[in-house]
Each structure stands twice: as C-alpha cells, then as structure tokens.
Amino acid sequence: MIDPVLGSRLQFALTTIVHIIFPVMSMGLAPFLVYFTWKDIRTGEPIYEQLRRFWTRIFAVSFVVGTVTGIVLEFEFGTNFAAFSTTAGELFGGPLALEGMMAFMLEATFLGVFVFGRERVGNALYMVSAVAVGLGTWLSAVWILIANSWMQTPRGYELTTANGHTIVELVDPVAAYANPRFPWMFVHMQNAAVESVALFMAGVGAYFVFRHHVWEYPVENVAFWEATLKFGLVALLVTAPLQVLHGDLYARHIVETQPQKFAAMEAVWETDSYVPEYIVAFPTSLDQLLDPRAKEIFGIGIPGGASWLASGGDPQATIKGLEEFDGKQPPVAIVFWSFRMMVGLGFWFVLLAVWGGYRWWSGELLEDDLLHKALMLSTPLGIIAVELGWIVTEVGRQPWVIQDVLRTTDGVSPGLTAGEATATLVGFAVVYLGLLALYTYVVVRIVRAGPPDGDDLATRDTPERPASEVSVDD
C-alpha cells in the first residue's frame, strides 16, 4: 500500500500529466484555426478550407478528451486534498468557477457552431464562432493559471480561523488574481502551446512531404501537407526564440520570488558564485543522477552562466544554496534533470526553426530529407517540453502546496487511507492511460485519412444561398 500523501501526489501528477496534453493541443491550435477560417472566408481558396476542416477535427477531439480528463482534476481537490480545499477554497474556488462559467461555456457554446455550422450560418457568424472558440480556450488558461500562479506567489490574502481551521481569506482580489507570477506563467504557457502545435504540424507535414518528394511515393493532397509544414515552420520561427528569451527573464523572476526552487533547478547546495549553467549535462555515476551538485556535473555548460541568469548579467553573482533554507528540500534530482531537458529541447527547437527557415529560403525545404527526419522525430517534443516545465514548476515548489503558507503533507485529506489512495491511483492510471491511447489512435486515424478534397469540399462546405443574400463581402 502507498502512503496517502505520496499516493495523492502521484495520482494528481499522473492525471495532470495526461490531461495537459489536450489543452496544449486545443490552445495551440486556436490561433491557427482563427487564421484558417478568416482566410477561407476571405479568399475561398480550397487549401484554407482543407486546413480549417482537418485541424478542426483534431481540435474537437482534444477538447472533448480534455474536458473529460480535466473535470476529474477538480474533484481530486475534494477527494485527495480536502485540507487544501478547506484552507484555500475561498480564493482557489473563484478562478475555477469562473473558468467553467465564463471560458468553458463560451468555448462549448460556439464549438457546435464552429464544428457543425459552416453550412448553416453566414460567414460573419461563423467567423465569430471561430474567434469565440479560440478566445474561450485561452480564457480557460487565464483562470487556471491565475489559480496556480497564486499558489506560487500568494498575494491579497489573510490567514484567519474559522470553525477551528486556519483558512485563507481573500482581502484583495486584484492583488491575488494579478499576482506577480501570473503574467510570466501565462505568456510562457501559451507560447509553449503554440510552439508545441507548430512542431506537431511541421512533423506531420514533413512525414508526407518526405514520402512524396524524397521517397517519391504517391501522396494525395501533397499541397495540403506542404502548406501544413510551412505554417508549422512559420509559427516555430516566432515561438521558439521567444520561448528561450522569455524563459531567461522568467528564471530571474523565480530567483526573486522562489529562490529555493531556482537553487534546485541549478542543483546549488552551498551558497556560491560563478555557478555554471549546463546546457547539456550527464551523470557519471548513480550518485550524480540521484543527487546532482552544480560544480560536480559532467557536461557542456557556460561558466558563470547560472549566476548570470540569476542576476541578469553578472557571472560572478552569488546564488543562495539549498542548505540555507530551513526544512525539507524539493526533490532536487527531478527538478534539476527536468530543467536540463527542458532547456535542451528549447534550444533544439530554435535550431530546428532556423534550419527549416534557411532551407525554405534557399528553396530546398521540400527536398531536405535530414530536416524532414528531424521534424518527424520532434513531433511530440513540444508537448514533452511542456510536461517537463510543469514538473519543474510543481515539484520545485515542494514541500509547499501554497508557497510558505501550506505544506503539501498538510493539504492531503486527513481521512484518506493507504488502501483508498492505492486503489484510486491504480484505477486512474488504467483509465487515463487508456484515454491517452484512445486519443492517440483517433488522431492517427484523422491524420491518415487526410484532408477533405474534391467533391467533398464543394458539396459539404459550400452552402447554396439565394443570389440576393450574396455580397462582395462574402
């Protein structure tokens, strides 16, 4: 049997790791779909209708599975983290309720029009539905990240006692909801979502382009896959460098607000200066894997880089070590290696973007088989980088569930038994991994089926309207 605290943490980690895949896909696809819809309406070119309809299918599947897996997370606050809910319910419940009533309802209402209504509504209303669906998707992120960012940098509250329990009382909603961490998390997360979808699109497009132009296999709708590859590369050229630059600034904010987390990210145990920043690091022994220490790691790094990152430009700056903080430390190995992998992937994405952009500029994008293979292998890496980022965010905050307010061990439901925690962990693992496998199967089927073409475009998406209803604006 698993300890209830460990079991609850593992269960929430598992459900979150699986769930986050689907919001990343829907949030990342949203701006693409708005653009494809606008171009489809304005130009009437078949390629934009194909792009809109094909990627809408994947968006809709992601939305449905994301809804199913996401609702369960909110119930887990009551079943596994009742003490946390009791303490922070007044503040934490508001953003979650607003996410459901404002963002989810907006998205769900207009999703039906967007998915099924092209032949039933006019161009203006259909464009509104595309924007509303995209806006609802991103508004969901706003409220969820407000709640999570408050846990990282709590503001606008007072601790009071009610019915014998210490609770968080909301005294300044503006300070709480506009806490210092929120803008950093929102920009980083949304850009990561678009970047992940850009990699997915480029990887899928590269697969069919590779088969057609390199292997010379017959591929239907090859122009569609070429366009998919190019749209993915354009988005990657924008998002990949932005993610690295923003991450650099984000790290300095973490130094200021959560220095213990930053020390774990860099494996700095003793307060030190001129700490290296390892771009690539390798453990040379089991001890280094399980207990990494900054200046003992073998790897490729920048001397003084971590100090420069923490201070904003001084490679001799001092970083406060983990030993300076009282109480338990975060699981340093998990945080350190997750951060290393995330940073390494970030630079790889920049390289991919520049590589692809150059080959496109030189007119060899469609024939570069090595680039195609790199993009294909990188198809899921954006989502993996997001997962690693959230591991750093959540594990790095330990032992706190609310930074400096409530410890994770004190937030678990007091009546939860080891047997209950073990049973639900196993059950959730089976269900969530099954849903992930089903989602993967459906997406693969959609990709293999390809975009609509020929008569399907003309008969299904071109409404027959009286001439009096047609204007040049259509």
PDB file of N, CA, C and O in Angstrom, residues 41-112:
ATOM      1  N   ILE A  41     -12.792  32.249 -45.514  1.00  0.00           N
ATOM      2  CA  ILE A  41     -13.921  33.127 -45.814  1.00  0.00           C
ATOM      3  C   ILE A  41     -13.521  34.224 -46.796  1.00  0.00           C
ATOM      4  O   ILE A  41     -14.251  34.525 -47.742  1.00  0.00           O
ATOM      5  N   ARG A  42     -12.363  34.802 -46.596  1.00  0.00           N
ATOM      6  CA  ARG A  42     -11.955  35.955 -47.420  1.00  0.00           C
ATOM      7  C   ARG A  42     -11.527  35.552 -48.828  1.00  0.00           C
ATOM      8  O   ARG A  42     -11.781  36.281 -49.781  1.00  0.00           O
ATOM      9  N   THR A  43     -10.866  34.408 -48.954  1.00  0.00           N
ATOM     10  CA  THR A  43     -10.315  34.045 -50.262  1.00  0.00           C
ATOM     11  C   THR A  43     -11.097  32.953 -50.977  1.00  0.00           C
ATOM     12  O   THR A  43     -11.092  32.897 -52.202  1.00  0.00           O
ATOM     13  N   GLY A  44     -11.741  32.072 -50.222  1.00  0.00           N
ATOM     14  CA  GLY A  44     -12.441  30.961 -50.833  1.00  0.00           C
ATOM     15  C   GLY A  44     -11.520  29.919 -51.435  1.00  0.00           C
ATOM     16  O   GLY A  44     -11.973  29.011 -52.150  1.00  0.00           O
ATOM     17  N   GLU A  45     -10.215  30.002 -51.137  1.00  0.00           N
ATOM     18  CA  GLU A  45      -9.274  29.033 -51.687  1.00  0.00           C
ATOM     19  C   GLU A  45      -9.438  27.683 -50.986  1.00  0.00           C
ATOM     20  O   GLU A  45      -9.488  27.613 -49.753  1.00  0.00           O
ATOM     21  N   PRO A  46      -9.500  26.586 -51.759  1.00  0.00           N
ATOM     22  CA  PRO A  46      -9.728  25.262 -51.160  1.00  0.00           C
ATOM     23  C   PRO A  46      -8.701  24.870 -50.100  1.00  0.00           C
ATOM     24  O   PRO A  46      -9.037  24.181 -49.147  1.00  0.00           O
ATOM     25  N   ILE A  47      -7.465  25.330 -50.242  1.00  0.00           N
ATOM     26  CA  ILE A  47      -6.427  24.923 -49.291  1.00  0.00           C
ATOM     27  C   ILE A  47      -6.765  25.375 -47.879  1.00  0.00           C
ATOM     28  O   ILE A  47      -6.515  24.653 -46.903  1.00  0.00           O
ATOM     29  N   TYR A  48      -7.362  26.560 -47.721  1.00  0.00           N
ATOM     30  CA  TYR A  48      -7.692  27.046 -46.377  1.00  0.00           C
ATOM     31  C   TYR A  48      -8.894  26.320 -45.804  1.00  0.00           C
ATOM     32  O   TYR A  48      -8.983  26.108 -44.583  1.00  0.00           O
ATOM     33  N   GLU A  49      -9.830  25.928 -46.671  1.00  0.00           N
ATOM     34  CA  GLU A  49     -10.934  25.100 -46.193  1.00  0.00           C
ATOM     35  C   GLU A  49     -10.412  23.743 -45.722  1.00  0.00           C
ATOM     36  O   GLU A  49     -10.840  23.220 -44.691  1.00  0.00           O
ATOM     37  N   GLN A  50      -9.492  23.179 -46.468  1.00  0.00           N
ATOM     38  CA  GLN A  50      -8.896  21.909 -46.060  1.00  0.00           C
ATOM     39  C   GLN A  50      -8.182  22.040 -44.718  1.00  0.00           C
ATOM     40  O   GLN A  50      -8.348  21.202 -43.825  1.00  0.00           O
ATOM     41  N   LEU A  51      -7.376  23.090 -44.582  1.00  0.00           N
ATOM     42  CA  LEU A  51      -6.647  23.304 -43.333  1.00  0.00           C
ATOM     43  C   LEU A  51      -7.607  23.496 -42.169  1.00  0.00           C
ATOM     44  O   LEU A  51      -7.417  22.925 -41.085  1.00  0.00           O
ATOM     45  N   ARG A  52      -8.619  24.301 -42.390  1.00  0.00           N
ATOM     46  CA  ARG A  52      -9.597  24.546 -41.317  1.00  0.00           C
ATOM     47  C   ARG A  52     -10.294  23.261 -40.914  1.00  0.00           C
ATOM     48  O   ARG A  52     -10.382  22.933 -39.710  1.00  0.00           O
ATOM     49  N   ARG A  53     -10.812  22.515 -41.866  1.00  0.00           N
ATOM     50  CA  ARG A  53     -11.601  21.336 -41.539  1.00  0.00           C
ATOM     51  C   ARG A  53     -10.749  20.222 -40.944  1.00  0.00           C
ATOM     52  O   ARG A  53     -11.161  19.542 -39.994  1.00  0.00           O
ATOM     53  N   PHE A  54      -9.565  20.033 -41.481  1.00  0.00           N
ATOM     54  CA  PHE A  54      -8.701  18.967 -40.970  1.00  0.00           C
ATOM     55  C   PHE A  54      -8.298  19.230 -39.527  1.00  0.00           C
ATOM     56  O   PHE A  54      -8.444  18.357 -38.652  1.00  0.00           O
ATOM     57  N   TRP A  55      -7.787  20.425 -39.254  1.00  0.00           N
ATOM     58  CA  TRP A  55      -7.297  20.711 -37.903  1.00  0.00           C
ATOM     59  C   TRP A  55      -8.417  20.942 -36.914  1.00  0.00           C
ATOM     60  O   TRP A  55      -8.227  20.777 -35.704  1.00  0.00           O
ATOM     61  N   THR A  56      -9.618  21.282 -37.401  1.00  0.00           N
ATOM     62  CA  THR A  56     -10.772  21.372 -36.513  1.00  0.00           C
ATOM     63  C   THR A  56     -11.113  20.006 -35.934  1.00  0.00           C
ATOM     64  O   THR A  56     -11.536  19.892 -34.778  1.00  0.00           O
ATOM     65  N   ARG A  57     -10.944  18.958 -36.716  1.00  0.00           N
ATOM     66  CA  ARG A  57     -11.208  17.606 -36.212  1.00  0.00           C
ATOM     67  C   ARG A  57     -10.317  17.290 -35.017  1.00  0.00           C
ATOM     68  O   ARG A  57     -10.778  16.775 -33.994  1.00  0.00           O
ATOM     69  N   ILE A  58      -9.037  17.578 -35.160  1.00  0.00           N
ATOM     70  CA  ILE A  58      -8.112  17.297 -34.060  1.00  0.00           C
ATOM     71  C   ILE A  58      -8.404  18.206 -32.870  1.00  0.00           C
ATOM     72  O   ILE A  58      -8.334  17.781 -31.705  1.00  0.00           O
ATOM     73  N   PHE A  59      -8.770  19.463 -33.146  1.00  0.00           N
ATOM     74  CA  PHE A  59      -9.146  20.374 -32.065  1.00  0.00           C
ATOM     75  C   PHE A  59     -10.344  19.837 -31.302  1.00  0.00           C
ATOM     76  O   PHE A  59     -10.358  19.836 -30.058  1.00  0.00           O
ATOM     77  N   ALA A  60     -11.372  19.383 -32.023  1.00  0.00           N
ATOM     78  CA  ALA A  60     -12.592  18.912 -31.370  1.00  0.00           C
ATOM     79  C   ALA A  60     -12.329  17.684 -30.513  1.00  0.00           C
ATOM     80  O   ALA A  60     -12.827  17.580 -29.378  1.00  0.00           O
ATOM     81  N   VAL A  61     -11.533  16.754 -31.021  1.00  0.00           N
ATOM     82  CA  VAL A  61     -11.193  15.565 -30.237  1.00  0.00           C
ATOM     83  C   VAL A  61     -10.410  15.959 -28.989  1.00  0.00           C
ATOM     84  O   VAL A  61     -10.656  15.443 -27.886  1.00  0.00           O
ATOM     85  N   SER A  62      -9.475  16.892 -29.131  1.00  0.00           N
ATOM     86  CA  SER A  62      -8.681  17.353 -27.983  1.00  0.00           C
ATOM     87  C   SER A  62      -9.568  18.026 -26.952  1.00  0.00           C
ATOM     88  O   SER A  62      -9.393  17.829 -25.736  1.00  0.00           O
ATOM     89  N   PHE A  63     -10.538  18.812 -27.415  1.00  0.00           N
ATOM     90  CA  PHE A  63     -11.452  19.496 -26.496  1.00  0.00           C
ATOM     91  C   PHE A  63     -12.275  18.488 -25.701  1.00  0.00           C
ATOM     92  O   PHE A  63     -12.426  18.613 -24.481  1.00  0.00           O
ATOM     93  N   VAL A  64     -12.813  17.492 -26.377  1.00  0.00           N
ATOM     94  CA  VAL A  64     -13.666  16.512 -25.706  1.00  0.00           C
ATOM     95  C   VAL A  64     -12.879  15.735 -24.655  1.00  0.00           C
ATOM     96  O   VAL A  64     -13.304  15.618 -23.493  1.00  0.00           O
ATOM     97  N   VAL A  65     -11.726  15.192 -25.048  1.00  0.00           N
ATOM     98  CA  VAL A  65     -10.943  14.397 -24.102  1.00  0.00           C
ATOM     99  C   VAL A  65     -10.393  15.293 -22.992  1.00  0.00           C
ATOM    100  O   VAL A  65     -10.318  14.887 -21.830  1.00  0.00           O
ATOM    101  N   GLY A  66     -10.025  16.532 -23.331  1.00  0.00           N
ATOM    102  CA  GLY A  66      -9.553  17.458 -22.311  1.00  0.00           C
ATOM    103  C   GLY A  66     -10.615  17.790 -21.288  1.00  0.00           C
ATOM    104  O   GLY A  66     -10.324  17.929 -20.090  1.00  0.00           O
ATOM    105  N   THR A  67     -11.856  17.905 -21.739  1.00  0.00           N
ATOM    106  CA  THR A  67     -12.957  18.174 -20.815  1.00  0.00           C
ATOM    107  C   THR A  67     -13.156  17.014 -19.854  1.00  0.00           C
ATOM    108  O   THR A  67     -13.295  17.196 -18.635  1.00  0.00           O
ATOM    109  N   VAL A  68     -13.171  15.810 -20.391  1.00  0.00           N
ATOM    110  CA  VAL A  68     -13.379  14.615 -19.564  1.00  0.00           C
ATOM    111  C   VAL A  68     -12.280  14.466 -18.523  1.00  0.00           C
ATOM    112  O   VAL A  68     -12.547  14.221 -17.341  1.00  0.00           O
ATOM    113  N   THR A  69     -11.037  14.622 -18.954  1.00  0.00           N
ATOM    114  CA  THR A  69      -9.921  14.433 -18.022  1.00  0.00           C
ATOM    115  C   THR A  69      -9.747  15.612 -17.079  1.00  0.00           C
ATOM    116  O   THR A  69      -9.228  15.456 -15.967  1.00  0.00           O
ATOM    117  N   GLY A  70     -10.184  16.809 -17.488  1.00  0.00           N
ATOM    118  CA  GLY A  70      -9.994  17.988 -16.655  1.00  0.00           C
ATOM    119  C   GLY A  70     -10.982  18.108 -15.519  1.00  0.00           C
ATOM    120  O   GLY A  70     -10.641  18.564 -14.418  1.00  0.00           O
ATOM    121  N   ILE A  71     -12.229  17.692 -15.758  1.00  0.00           N
ATOM    122  CA  ILE A  71     -13.239  17.774 -14.696  1.00  0.00           C
ATOM    123  C   ILE A  71     -12.823  16.946 -13.495  1.00  0.00           C
ATOM    124  O   ILE A  71     -13.038  17.328 -12.341  1.00  0.00           O
ATOM    125  N   VAL A  72     -12.213  15.802 -13.753  1.00  0.00           N
ATOM    126  CA  VAL A  72     -11.799  14.916 -12.668  1.00  0.00           C
ATOM    127  C   VAL A  72     -10.781  15.603 -11.757  1.00  0.00           C
ATOM    128  O   VAL A  72     -10.790  15.393 -10.533  1.00  0.00           O
ATOM    129  N   LEU A  73      -9.928  16.438 -12.334  1.00  0.00           N
ATOM    130  CA  LEU A  73      -8.916  17.112 -11.520  1.00  0.00           C
ATOM    131  C   LEU A  73      -9.550  17.950 -10.419  1.00  0.00           C
ATOM    132  O   LEU A  73      -9.046  18.005  -9.293  1.00  0.00           O
ATOM    133  N   GLU A  74     -10.660  18.621 -10.739  1.00  0.00           N
ATOM    134  CA  GLU A  74     -11.310  19.454  -9.732  1.00  0.00           C
ATOM    135  C   GLU A  74     -11.905  18.605  -8.622  1.00  0.00           C
ATOM    136  O   GLU A  74     -11.907  19.017  -7.452  1.00  0.00           O
ATOM    137  N   PHE A  75     -12.411  17.420  -8.955  1.00  0.00           N
ATOM    138  CA  PHE A  75     -12.921  16.531  -7.908  1.00  0.00           C
ATOM    139  C   PHE A  75     -11.795  16.038  -7.003  1.00  0.00           C
ATOM    140  O   PHE A  75     -12.018  15.760  -5.817  1.00  0.00           O
ATOM    141  N   GLU A  76     -10.603  15.900  -7.554  1.00  0.00           N
ATOM    142  CA  GLU A  76      -9.480  15.425  -6.747  1.00  0.00           C
ATOM    143  C   GLU A  76      -9.121  16.393  -5.630  1.00  0.00           C
ATOM    144  O   GLU A  76      -8.549  15.983  -4.619  1.00  0.00           O
ATOM    145  N   PHE A  77      -9.435  17.677  -5.810  1.00  0.00           N
ATOM    146  CA  PHE A  77      -9.187  18.616  -4.718  1.00  0.00           C
ATOM    147  C   PHE A  77     -10.010  18.247  -3.497  1.00  0.00           C
ATOM    148  O   PHE A  77      -9.591  18.460  -2.353  1.00  0.00           O
ATOM    149  N   GLY A  78     -11.182  17.685  -3.738  1.00  0.00           N
ATOM    150  CA  GLY A  78     -12.024  17.278  -2.612  1.00  0.00           C
ATOM    151  C   GLY A  78     -11.703  15.894  -2.098  1.00  0.00           C
ATOM    152  O   GLY A  78     -11.711  15.663  -0.883  1.00  0.00           O
ATOM    153  N   THR A  79     -11.412  14.964  -3.005  1.00  0.00           N
ATOM    154  CA  THR A  79     -11.184  13.590  -2.566  1.00  0.00           C
ATOM    155  C   THR A  79      -9.801  13.384  -1.973  1.00  0.00           C
ATOM    156  O   THR A  79      -9.641  12.634  -0.998  1.00  0.00           O
ATOM    157  N   ASN A  80      -8.803  14.005  -2.541  1.00  0.00           N
ATOM    158  CA  ASN A  80      -7.422  13.759  -2.107  1.00  0.00           C
ATOM    159  C   ASN A  80      -6.783  14.934  -1.379  1.00  0.00           C
ATOM    160  O   ASN A  80      -5.822  14.752  -0.632  1.00  0.00           O
ATOM    161  N   PHE A  81      -7.281  16.141  -1.609  1.00  0.00           N
ATOM    162  CA  PHE A  81      -6.674  17.333  -0.996  1.00  0.00           C
ATOM    163  C   PHE A  81      -7.747  18.189  -0.323  1.00  0.00           C
ATOM    164  O   PHE A  81      -7.834  19.391  -0.545  1.00  0.00           O
ATOM    165  N   ALA A  82      -8.543  17.529   0.515  1.00  0.00           N
ATOM    166  CA  ALA A  82      -9.632  18.233   1.194  1.00  0.00           C
ATOM    167  C   ALA A  82      -9.118  19.299   2.148  1.00  0.00           C
ATOM    168  O   ALA A  82      -9.722  20.372   2.291  1.00  0.00           O
ATOM    169  N   ALA A  83      -8.004  19.028   2.814  1.00  0.00           N
ATOM    170  CA  ALA A  83      -7.443  20.017   3.738  1.00  0.00           C
ATOM    171  C   ALA A  83      -7.007  21.267   2.986  1.00  0.00           C
ATOM    172  O   ALA A  83      -7.187  22.396   3.458  1.00  0.00           O
ATOM    173  N   PHE A  84      -6.416  21.078   1.825  1.00  0.00           N
ATOM    174  CA  PHE A  84      -6.058  22.216   0.983  1.00  0.00           C
ATOM    175  C   PHE A  84      -7.305  22.992   0.560  1.00  0.00           C
ATOM    176  O   PHE A  84      -7.322  24.224   0.590  1.00  0.00           O
ATOM    177  N   SER A  85      -8.355  22.273   0.156  1.00  0.00           N
ATOM    178  CA  SER A  85      -9.596  22.927  -0.265  1.00  0.00           C
ATOM    179  C   SER A  85     -10.221  23.714   0.876  1.00  0.00           C
ATOM    180  O   SER A  85     -10.756  24.806   0.667  1.00  0.00           O
ATOM    181  N   THR A  86     -10.144  23.150   2.082  1.00  0.00           N
ATOM    182  CA  THR A  86     -10.677  23.861   3.248  1.00  0.00           C
ATOM    183  C   THR A  86      -9.894  25.140   3.506  1.00  0.00           C
ATOM    184  O   THR A  86     -10.466  26.197   3.782  1.00  0.00           O
ATOM    185  N   THR A  87      -8.591  25.055   3.383  1.00  0.00           N
ATOM    186  CA  THR A  87      -7.733  26.215   3.671  1.00  0.00           C
ATOM    187  C   THR A  87      -7.863  27.292   2.606  1.00  0.00           C
ATOM    188  O   THR A  87      -7.997  28.475   2.914  1.00  0.00           O
ATOM    189  N   ALA A  88      -7.814  26.904   1.337  1.00  0.00           N
ATOM    190  CA  ALA A  88      -7.716  27.883   0.260  1.00  0.00           C
ATOM    191  C   ALA A  88      -8.955  27.967  -0.616  1.00  0.00           C
ATOM    192  O   ALA A  88      -8.936  28.628  -1.652  1.00  0.00           O
ATOM    193  N   GLY A  89     -10.042  27.330  -0.198  1.00  0.00           N
ATOM    194  CA  GLY A  89     -11.227  27.275  -1.038  1.00  0.00           C
ATOM    195  C   GLY A  89     -11.791  28.631  -1.409  1.00  0.00           C
ATOM    196  O   GLY A  89     -12.248  28.847  -2.539  1.00  0.00           O
ATOM    197  N   GLU A  90     -11.759  29.594  -0.474  1.00  0.00           N
ATOM    198  CA  GLU A  90     -12.323  30.916  -0.751  1.00  0.00           C
ATOM    199  C   GLU A  90     -11.591  31.601  -1.890  1.00  0.00           C
ATOM    200  O   GLU A  90     -12.211  32.283  -2.714  1.00  0.00           O
ATOM    201  N   LEU A  91     -10.309  31.416  -1.981  1.00  0.00           N
ATOM    202  CA  LEU A  91      -9.546  32.062  -3.034  1.00  0.00           C
ATOM    203  C   LEU A  91      -9.414  31.174  -4.266  1.00  0.00           C
ATOM    204  O   LEU A  91      -9.555  31.644  -5.391  1.00  0.00           O
ATOM    205  N   PHE A  92      -9.186  29.888  -4.038  1.00  0.00           N
ATOM    206  CA  PHE A  92      -8.923  28.987  -5.151  1.00  0.00           C
ATOM    207  C   PHE A  92     -10.191  28.659  -5.930  1.00  0.00           C
ATOM    208  O   PHE A  92     -10.149  28.440  -7.143  1.00  0.00           O
ATOM    209  N   GLY A  93     -11.323  28.612  -5.241  1.00  0.00           N
ATOM    210  CA  GLY A  93     -12.555  28.220  -5.905  1.00  0.00           C
ATOM    211  C   GLY A  93     -13.055  29.230  -6.915  1.00  0.00           C
ATOM    212  O   GLY A  93     -13.680  28.864  -7.920  1.00  0.00           O
ATOM    213  N   GLY A  94     -12.785  30.517  -6.681  1.00  0.00           N
ATOM    214  CA  GLY A  94     -13.278  31.561  -7.578  1.00  0.00           C
ATOM    215  C   GLY A  94     -12.769  31.419  -9.001  1.00  0.00           C
ATOM    216  O   GLY A  94     -13.573  31.354  -9.951  1.00  0.00           O
ATOM    217  N   PRO A  95     -11.456  31.356  -9.205  1.00  0.00           N
ATOM    218  CA  PRO A  95     -10.953  31.190 -10.572  1.00  0.00           C
ATOM    219  C   PRO A  95     -11.438  29.911 -11.246  1.00  0.00           C
ATOM    220  O   PRO A  95     -11.736  29.917 -12.442  1.00  0.00           O
ATOM    221  N   LEU A  96     -11.539  28.814 -10.487  1.00  0.00           N
ATOM    222  CA  LEU A  96     -12.019  27.573 -11.098  1.00  0.00           C
ATOM    223  C   LEU A  96     -13.476  27.693 -11.526  1.00  0.00           C
ATOM    224  O   LEU A  96     -13.867  27.191 -12.588  1.00  0.00           O
ATOM    225  N   ALA A  97     -14.278  28.359 -10.704  1.00  0.00           N
ATOM    226  CA  ALA A  97     -15.688  28.557 -11.070  1.00  0.00           C
ATOM    227  C   ALA A  97     -15.812  29.461 -12.289  1.00  0.00           C
ATOM    228  O   ALA A  97     -16.611  29.200 -13.195  1.00  0.00           O
ATOM    229  N   LEU A  98     -15.032  30.515 -12.327  1.00  0.00           N
ATOM    230  CA  LEU A  98     -15.075  31.428 -13.466  1.00  0.00           C
ATOM    231  C   LEU A  98     -14.584  30.742 -14.738  1.00  0.00           C
ATOM    232  O   LEU A  98     -15.086  31.026 -15.835  1.00  0.00           O
ATOM    233  N   GLU A  99     -13.620  29.847 -14.607  1.00  0.00           N
ATOM    234  CA  GLU A  99     -13.154  29.110 -15.779  1.00  0.00           C
ATOM    235  C   GLU A  99     -14.288  28.298 -16.390  1.00  0.00           C
ATOM    236  O   GLU A  99     -14.443  28.227 -17.618  1.00  0.00           O
ATOM    237  N   GLY A 100     -15.113  27.696 -15.518  1.00  0.00           N
ATOM    238  CA  GLY A 100     -16.232  26.915 -16.022  1.00  0.00           C
ATOM    239  C   GLY A 100     -17.356  27.771 -16.569  1.00  0.00           C
ATOM    240  O   GLY A 100     -17.870  27.528 -17.666  1.00  0.00           O
ATOM    241  N   MET A 101     -17.740  28.805 -15.825  1.00  0.00           N
ATOM    242  CA  MET A 101     -18.898  29.611 -16.212  1.00  0.00           C
ATOM    243  C   MET A 101     -18.603  30.561 -17.362  1.00  0.00           C
ATOM    244  O   MET A 101     -19.468  30.836 -18.195  1.00  0.00           O
ATOM    245  N   MET A 102     -17.371  31.058 -17.441  1.00  0.00           N
ATOM    246  CA  MET A 102     -17.032  32.042 -18.470  1.00  0.00           C
ATOM    247  C   MET A 102     -16.349  31.387 -19.664  1.00  0.00           C
ATOM    248  O   MET A 102     -16.881  31.380 -20.779  1.00  0.00           O
ATOM    249  N   ALA A 103     -15.203  30.784 -19.439  1.00  0.00           N
ATOM    250  CA  ALA A 103     -14.390  30.301 -20.549  1.00  0.00           C
ATOM    251  C   ALA A 103     -14.957  29.026 -21.164  1.00  0.00           C
ATOM    252  O   ALA A 103     -15.150  28.929 -22.377  1.00  0.00           O
ATOM    253  N   PHE A 104     -15.233  28.030 -20.312  1.00  0.00           N
ATOM    254  CA  PHE A 104     -15.701  26.754 -20.840  1.00  0.00           C
ATOM    255  C   PHE A 104     -17.047  26.902 -21.545  1.00  0.00           C
ATOM    256  O   PHE A 104     -17.265  26.330 -22.624  1.00  0.00           O
ATOM    257  N   MET A 105     -17.960  27.648 -20.954  1.00  0.00           N
ATOM    258  CA  MET A 105     -19.280  27.801 -21.570  1.00  0.00           C
ATOM    259  C   MET A 105     -19.187  28.561 -22.885  1.00  0.00           C
ATOM    260  O   MET A 105     -19.898  28.245 -23.845  1.00  0.00           O
ATOM    261  N   LEU A 106     -18.327  29.562 -22.954  1.00  0.00           N
ATOM    262  CA  LEU A 106     -18.130  30.286 -24.212  1.00  0.00           C
ATOM    263  C   LEU A 106     -17.602  29.339 -25.286  1.00  0.00           C
ATOM    264  O   LEU A 106     -18.114  29.311 -26.417  1.00  0.00           O
ATOM    265  N   GLU A 107     -16.597  28.573 -24.924  1.00  0.00           N
ATOM    266  CA  GLU A 107     -15.994  27.654 -25.881  1.00  0.00           C
ATOM    267  C   GLU A 107     -16.976  26.565 -26.296  1.00  0.00           C
ATOM    268  O   GLU A 107     -17.134  26.265 -27.488  1.00  0.00           O
ATOM    269  N   ALA A 108     -17.656  25.962 -25.315  1.00  0.00           N
ATOM    270  CA  ALA A 108     -18.559  24.856 -25.614  1.00  0.00           C
ATOM    271  C   ALA A 108     -19.755  25.315 -26.436  1.00  0.00           C
ATOM    272  O   ALA A 108     -20.229  24.594 -27.323  1.00  0.00           O
ATOM    273  N   THR A 109     -20.265  26.518 -26.163  1.00  0.00           N
ATOM    274  CA  THR A 109     -21.433  27.021 -26.888  1.00  0.00           C
ATOM    275  C   THR A 109     -21.122  27.212 -28.363  1.00  0.00           C
ATOM    276  O   THR A 109     -21.884  26.787 -29.236  1.00  0.00           O
ATOM    277  N   PHE A 110     -20.020  27.860 -28.648  1.00  0.00           N
ATOM    278  CA  PHE A 110     -19.701  28.175 -30.036  1.00  0.00           C
ATOM    279  C   PHE A 110     -18.984  27.034 -30.757  1.00  0.00           C
ATOM    280  O   PHE A 110     -18.876  27.070 -31.983  1.00  0.00           O
ATOM    281  N   LEU A 111     -18.501  26.037 -30.008  1.00  0.00           N
ATOM    282  CA  LEU A 111     -17.827  24.923 -30.670  1.00  0.00           C
ATOM    283  C   LEU A 111     -18.782  24.172 -31.593  1.00  0.00           C
ATOM    284  O   LEU A 111     -18.400  23.735 -32.687  1.00  0.00           O
ATOM    285  N   GLY A 112     -20.043  24.023 -31.169  1.00  0.00           N
ATOM    286  CA  GLY A 112     -21.014  23.360 -32.015  1.00  0.00           C
ATOM    287  C   GLY A 112     -21.226  24.083 -33.335  1.00  0.00           C
ATOM    288  O   GLY A 112     -21.316  23.453 -34.402  1.00  0.00           O
TER     289      GLY A 112
END
